[in-house]
Coordinates of C-alpha atoms in Angstrom, one line a residue:
M1 CA 66.9 -0.7 -5.8
S2 CA 63.5 -1.1 -4.3
T3 CA 61.8 -4.2 -3.7
I4 CA 58.2 -3.8 -2.3
L5 CA 56.4 -6.7 -0.2
I6 CA 52.9 -6.5 0.2
I7 CA 51.0 -8.1 3.1
A8 CA 48.1 -9.6 2.0
D9 CA 44.3 -9.0 3.3
H10 CA 42.0 -12.0 3.2
R11 CA 39.1 -13.3 4.5
D12 CA 37.3 -16.7 4.2
G13 CA 39.6 -17.9 1.3
Q14 CA 39.2 -14.6 -0.8
L15 CA 41.8 -12.1 -1.3
S16 CA 40.3 -8.7 -0.5
T17 CA 40.1 -5.7 -3.0
A18 CA 41.6 -3.5 -0.5
T19 CA 45.1 -5.8 -1.4
R20 CA 44.2 -5.3 -5.1
K21 CA 44.3 -1.8 -4.5
T22 CA 47.6 -1.9 -2.7
V23 CA 49.6 -3.5 -5.8
R24 CA 48.3 -0.8 -7.9
C25 CA 49.4 1.9 -5.2
A26 CA 52.9 -0.1 -5.3
A27 CA 53.0 -0.2 -9.1
D28 CA 53.2 3.8 -8.8
F29 CA 56.8 3.5 -6.8
D30 CA 58.4 2.2 -10.1
A31 CA 59.8 -0.6 -8.0
D32 CA 62.3 -3.4 -9.4
A33 CA 60.1 -6.0 -8.0
I34 CA 56.5 -6.4 -5.8
D35 CA 56.0 -9.5 -3.9
I36 CA 53.1 -10.3 -2.1
L37 CA 53.0 -12.2 1.4
V38 CA 50.3 -14.4 2.4
L39 CA 49.7 -15.6 5.8
A40 CA 47.1 -18.0 6.3
E41 CA 46.2 -21.5 7.8
D42 CA 46.0 -23.0 4.2
G43 CA 47.2 -19.8 1.7
A44 CA 47.6 -21.9 -1.6
E45 CA 44.2 -20.6 -3.0
V46 CA 44.6 -17.2 -1.9
A47 CA 48.0 -17.2 -3.1
A48 CA 46.9 -18.3 -6.4
Q49 CA 44.7 -15.3 -6.4
A50 CA 47.3 -12.9 -5.5
A51 CA 49.7 -14.3 -8.3
R52 CA 47.2 -13.3 -11.0
L53 CA 47.8 -9.5 -10.2
S54 CA 49.2 -7.5 -12.6
G55 CA 52.6 -6.4 -11.6
V56 CA 53.6 -9.1 -9.1
R57 CA 56.7 -11.2 -9.2
R58 CA 56.3 -13.7 -6.3
V59 CA 53.6 -14.6 -4.2
R60 CA 55.3 -16.1 -0.8
Y61 CA 52.6 -17.8 1.3
V62 CA 53.1 -19.1 5.1
D63 CA 50.6 -21.7 6.5
H64 CA 50.6 -21.9 10.3
P65 CA 47.4 -22.6 12.4
T66 CA 47.8 -19.5 14.1
H67 CA 46.6 -17.7 10.8
A68 CA 43.0 -19.4 11.1
H69 CA 42.1 -16.3 13.0
P70 CA 44.6 -13.4 12.0
M71 CA 45.7 -11.4 15.1
A72 CA 48.4 -8.7 14.6
A73 CA 50.5 -10.0 17.7
T74 CA 51.4 -13.3 16.0
A75 CA 51.5 -11.8 12.4
A76 CA 53.7 -9.1 13.0
P77 CA 57.0 -11.3 13.7
Q78 CA 56.5 -13.4 10.9
I79 CA 56.1 -10.6 8.9
V80 CA 59.3 -8.9 9.9
A81 CA 61.4 -12.2 9.3
A82 CA 59.8 -12.4 5.7
V83 CA 61.0 -8.9 5.3
K84 CA 64.6 -9.5 6.6
A85 CA 64.9 -12.9 4.7
G86 CA 63.8 -11.1 1.6
D87 CA 66.0 -7.6 2.0
Y88 CA 63.2 -5.5 1.1
S89 CA 63.0 -2.0 1.1
H90 CA 59.5 -1.4 1.3
V91 CA 56.7 -2.8 3.2
L92 CA 53.1 -2.3 2.3
G93 CA 49.7 -2.9 3.7
S94 CA 46.0 -1.8 3.0
N95 CA 44.5 0.7 5.4
S96 CA 41.9 -1.7 6.5
S97 CA 41.3 -2.9 10.1
F98 CA 43.7 -5.6 9.3
G99 CA 46.3 -3.2 7.8
K100 CA 45.8 -0.8 10.4
D101 CA 46.2 -3.1 13.2
V102 CA 49.4 -5.3 11.7
M103 CA 51.5 -2.6 10.2
P104 CA 52.3 -0.4 13.1
R105 CA 53.7 -3.6 15.0
V106 CA 55.6 -4.3 12.2
A107 CA 57.2 -0.8 11.9
A108 CA 57.8 -1.0 15.8
L109 CA 59.6 -4.3 15.5
L110 CA 61.5 -3.0 12.6
G111 CA 62.5 0.1 14.3
V112 CA 61.3 2.5 11.8
A113 CA 58.2 5.2 11.5
M114 CA 55.2 4.4 9.3
V115 CA 53.4 6.5 6.7
T116 CA 49.7 5.9 6.9
D117 CA 46.9 6.1 4.5
L118 CA 49.2 7.1 1.2
M119 CA 47.0 8.6 -1.5
H120 CA 49.7 9.3 -4.0
V121 CA 53.3 8.2 -4.9
T122 CA 55.4 11.1 -6.0
G123 CA 58.5 9.1 -5.7
A124 CA 60.2 6.0 -4.0
Y125 CA 60.0 7.8 -0.5
E126 CA 57.8 10.8 -1.3
F127 CA 54.0 10.8 -0.8
Q128 CA 51.0 12.6 -0.3
R129 CA 48.4 11.8 2.4
P130 CA 45.3 13.2 3.9
T131 CA 45.5 15.3 7.1
Y132 CA 42.9 17.5 8.8
A133 CA 39.9 15.3 8.5
G134 CA 41.1 15.2 4.1
N135 CA 40.7 19.1 4.4
A136 CA 44.6 19.5 3.4
V137 CA 47.0 16.9 2.0
D138 CA 50.3 16.6 3.6
T139 CA 53.7 15.5 1.3
I140 CA 55.8 13.2 3.2
V141 CA 59.3 12.4 2.5
A142 CA 60.7 9.4 3.9
P143 CA 64.4 8.3 4.9
A144 CA 65.8 6.6 2.0
D145 CA 68.1 4.4 4.2
R146 CA 65.6 2.8 6.1
I147 CA 63.0 0.2 5.2
L148 CA 59.8 1.9 4.6
V149 CA 56.6 0.5 6.2
A150 CA 53.3 2.4 5.0
T151 CA 49.4 1.8 4.5
A152 CA 47.8 2.6 1.2
R153 CA 44.4 4.3 1.2
G154 CA 42.1 2.3 -0.6
A155 CA 39.5 5.1 -1.8
S156 CA 42.8 6.4 -3.9
F157 CA 43.7 3.5 -6.1
E158 CA 41.9 1.3 -8.6
P159 CA 42.2 -2.5 -8.1
A160 CA 45.2 -4.0 -9.8
A161 CA 44.2 -6.2 -13.2
E162 CA 44.3 -9.6 -13.2
D163 CA 46.7 -10.5 -15.9
G164 CA 49.6 -11.6 -14.0
D165 CA 51.2 -14.9 -13.6
A166 CA 53.3 -14.5 -10.5
E167 CA 55.8 -17.4 -9.0
L168 CA 54.5 -19.1 -6.2
E169 CA 56.7 -20.0 -3.0
A170 CA 55.7 -22.0 0.2
L171 CA 57.6 -20.0 2.6
S172 CA 58.8 -21.4 6.0
L173 CA 59.7 -19.0 8.9
D174 CA 61.5 -20.2 12.0
V175 CA 60.0 -17.3 14.5
E176 CA 59.2 -17.6 18.1
L177 CA 55.7 -16.3 18.3
P178 CA 54.2 -14.4 21.7
T179 CA 52.0 -16.5 23.8
H180 CA 50.3 -13.0 25.3
T181 CA 47.8 -12.9 22.9
R182 CA 45.0 -15.7 21.9
F183 CA 42.2 -15.6 19.8
V184 CA 38.7 -16.0 21.9
S185 CA 35.9 -15.5 19.4
T186 CA 34.9 -13.4 16.4
D187 CA 31.3 -11.1 16.6
T188 CA 30.5 -10.0 13.0
H189 CA 27.5 -8.5 11.6
T190 CA 26.6 -10.3 8.2
S191 CA 24.5 -8.8 5.6
E192 CA 23.5 -10.1 1.9
R193 CA 23.7 -6.6 0.6
P194 CA 26.7 -5.5 -1.1
D195 CA 30.2 -4.7 1.1
L196 CA 30.1 -1.3 2.3
G197 CA 33.7 -0.9 1.6
T198 CA 33.9 -1.7 -1.8
A199 CA 30.3 -1.5 -3.2
P200 CA 29.8 0.9 -6.4
R201 CA 26.5 2.2 -5.0
V202 CA 26.0 3.5 -1.3
V203 CA 23.2 4.7 0.4
T204 CA 23.5 6.2 3.9
G205 CA 21.2 7.7 6.5
G206 CA 21.9 10.2 9.5
R207 CA 20.3 11.6 12.4
G208 CA 17.5 13.1 10.4
V209 CA 16.3 9.4 9.6
G210 CA 15.2 9.9 13.4
S211 CA 15.1 6.1 14.8
E212 CA 16.3 2.7 14.3
E213 CA 13.0 1.7 13.1
N214 CA 13.0 4.3 10.5
F215 CA 16.1 3.4 9.0
R216 CA 13.9 0.8 7.3
V217 CA 13.2 3.0 4.6
I218 CA 16.9 3.4 3.8
Y219 CA 17.6 -0.3 3.8
D220 CA 14.5 -0.7 1.4
F221 CA 15.7 1.9 -1.0
A222 CA 19.2 0.2 -1.3
D223 CA 17.8 -2.8 -1.7
H224 CA 15.7 -1.4 -4.5
I225 CA 18.8 0.0 -6.2
G226 CA 21.3 -3.0 -5.2
A227 CA 23.4 -0.6 -3.0
A228 CA 25.4 -1.1 0.2
V229 CA 24.0 0.6 3.3
G230 CA 26.0 3.2 5.5
A231 CA 25.3 5.6 8.2
S232 CA 26.9 9.0 9.7
R233 CA 28.6 8.8 13.1
A234 CA 25.5 10.6 14.6
A235 CA 23.3 7.8 13.5
V236 CA 25.6 5.2 14.7
D237 CA 26.1 7.2 18.3
A238 CA 22.2 7.5 18.3
G239 CA 21.9 3.4 17.9
Y240 CA 20.1 3.5 14.7
V241 CA 22.7 1.2 13.3
P242 CA 25.8 -1.0 14.3
N243 CA 29.0 0.8 14.3
D244 CA 30.5 -1.2 11.6
M245 CA 28.4 0.8 9.0
Q246 CA 29.7 4.1 10.0
V247 CA 31.4 6.1 7.0
G248 CA 33.5 8.7 8.0
Q249 CA 37.1 9.7 9.2
T250 CA 36.7 7.3 12.2
G251 CA 34.5 4.8 10.2
K252 CA 34.8 3.6 6.8
I253 CA 36.6 5.6 3.9
I254 CA 34.6 4.7 0.9
A255 CA 34.7 5.6 -2.7
P256 CA 31.6 4.5 -4.7
E257 CA 30.5 5.3 -8.3
L258 CA 27.2 6.7 -6.6
Y259 CA 26.8 8.1 -3.2
I260 CA 23.1 9.0 -1.7
C261 CA 22.6 10.4 1.6
F262 CA 19.4 11.0 3.4
G263 CA 19.2 13.3 6.7
I264 CA 23.2 13.5 6.9
S265 CA 24.3 17.4 7.5
G266 CA 27.9 17.0 6.3
A267 CA 30.1 17.0 9.2
I268 CA 33.9 17.3 8.6
Q269 CA 34.4 13.7 9.7
H270 CA 31.7 12.3 7.5
L271 CA 33.0 14.2 4.5
A272 CA 36.4 12.7 4.9
G273 CA 35.2 9.3 4.2
I274 CA 33.3 10.1 1.1
K275 CA 35.4 12.4 -0.5
D276 CA 36.9 10.2 -3.5
A277 CA 33.1 9.1 -4.4
G278 CA 32.0 9.5 -8.1
T279 CA 28.6 11.1 -8.1
I280 CA 27.2 12.5 -4.5
V281 CA 23.6 13.0 -4.1
A282 CA 22.3 14.6 -0.9
V283 CA 18.8 14.9 0.3
N284 CA 18.3 17.2 3.6
K285 CA 15.6 19.2 5.0
D286 CA 18.1 21.9 5.7
E287 CA 19.0 24.1 2.9
D288 CA 22.3 25.3 4.6
A289 CA 23.2 21.9 5.6
P290 CA 27.4 21.8 4.6
I291 CA 26.8 18.1 2.8
F292 CA 25.5 20.6 -0.1
E293 CA 28.6 22.2 -0.9
I294 CA 30.3 19.0 -1.9
A295 CA 27.2 17.4 -3.4
D296 CA 26.8 17.0 -7.4
Y297 CA 22.9 16.8 -6.8
G298 CA 21.2 18.2 -3.7
L299 CA 17.7 18.2 -2.8
V300 CA 15.8 20.0 -0.1
G301 CA 13.1 18.2 1.3
D302 CA 11.7 15.7 3.6
L303 CA 13.4 12.2 3.0
F304 CA 10.4 10.2 4.1
E305 CA 8.6 11.8 0.9
V306 CA 11.8 12.1 -1.1
I307 CA 12.6 8.2 -0.9
P308 CA 9.1 7.0 -2.1
A309 CA 8.9 9.6 -4.9
L310 CA 12.7 8.2 -6.0
T311 CA 11.5 4.5 -5.7
R312 CA 8.6 5.2 -7.9
A313 CA 10.8 6.9 -10.6
I314 CA 13.2 4.1 -10.5
G315 CA 10.4 1.9 -11.1

C-alpha cells in the first residue's frame, strides 16, 4: 500500500502551479491515497485551493507564525512529524526553489536518500530523471522498504485538473523547532510581466544582445506578444539582467508553448532548461550556433533587425 504526501508550495495566499504539477506526477504512482500538507501562517485559503485538485484525498494544513516567511530549517521538522503521524510511504515536493531547499532536509531527518527531478514515473519505486544537462535519462530504482522522498520536474507534467473536493483537516504538530535560523528580510525582483516559470510564451536574450541597455528591445518585444522574459547564463554573468531571469540547468527549467530566443548560442546548460518547450524559435547571426540544432524554426540574422521586422509583421 502506498500513500503519498505532497508538500504544498505557495506564495501570497496562492497555491503554486508547481504544486499542481506535482499532484499530476503523484497520480502516475497509482497510489492508494494522495494527501497535501500546507504549512502557512494562516493556511485555510491555500488548503481550500489544494482541495480542488483532482485525485487528492485530504488536505492537511498547519498554521504557525514561523510559516509567515517559509524557511527549510523550521519547515522540515514539521513535515517529518506529519509524515510519521500519517504513516506515508512517499513524500513529494516540487522542484522549485522551495522544494529544492526543504526536501533534502526532510530526507536527511528521515534518514533516507532522495530522488530529484522526476520526469517520468514507471512504478511506485522506479522513475526516470535527466542527467548530464538533460543529454541522458537515468532510470532510478529506489528501495521499497523505506520512505521515498523526491521532487517532481515541473516541466514534465501538466497541472492537475481542479475538479476535486478533498477533505480539509487542521493539523496540530508538537515539534521542537530549531532556533539557529531566523528570517531577516526578503529581496525579490518584481515584474508585471507573466511569470517566467509558468508563462505559455517566453522571450529570452543572450550575450548577443550586447548590453543591459540593449536588452530593452527584448523587453519591448516580449510585452508586444504578452510573453515572459528570460536570459541565458552568459547574459546574466555579463550583468545585462538579474540572475532570477536565468533559464537553464542552473536557472529555471521551463516548458512554454512558445520559446523565442535572440542572440543565444545554445550552450548545453541552457538547452537543459528548454528541452520541454513546445515550439522553439531561434535568431542568431552565427549559422553554426548549436541552438539551431534543436530549434523548430531558425533565422540567421541580426536580432536588432529581426525584432522590428517581427513586431511589424505581428502588428
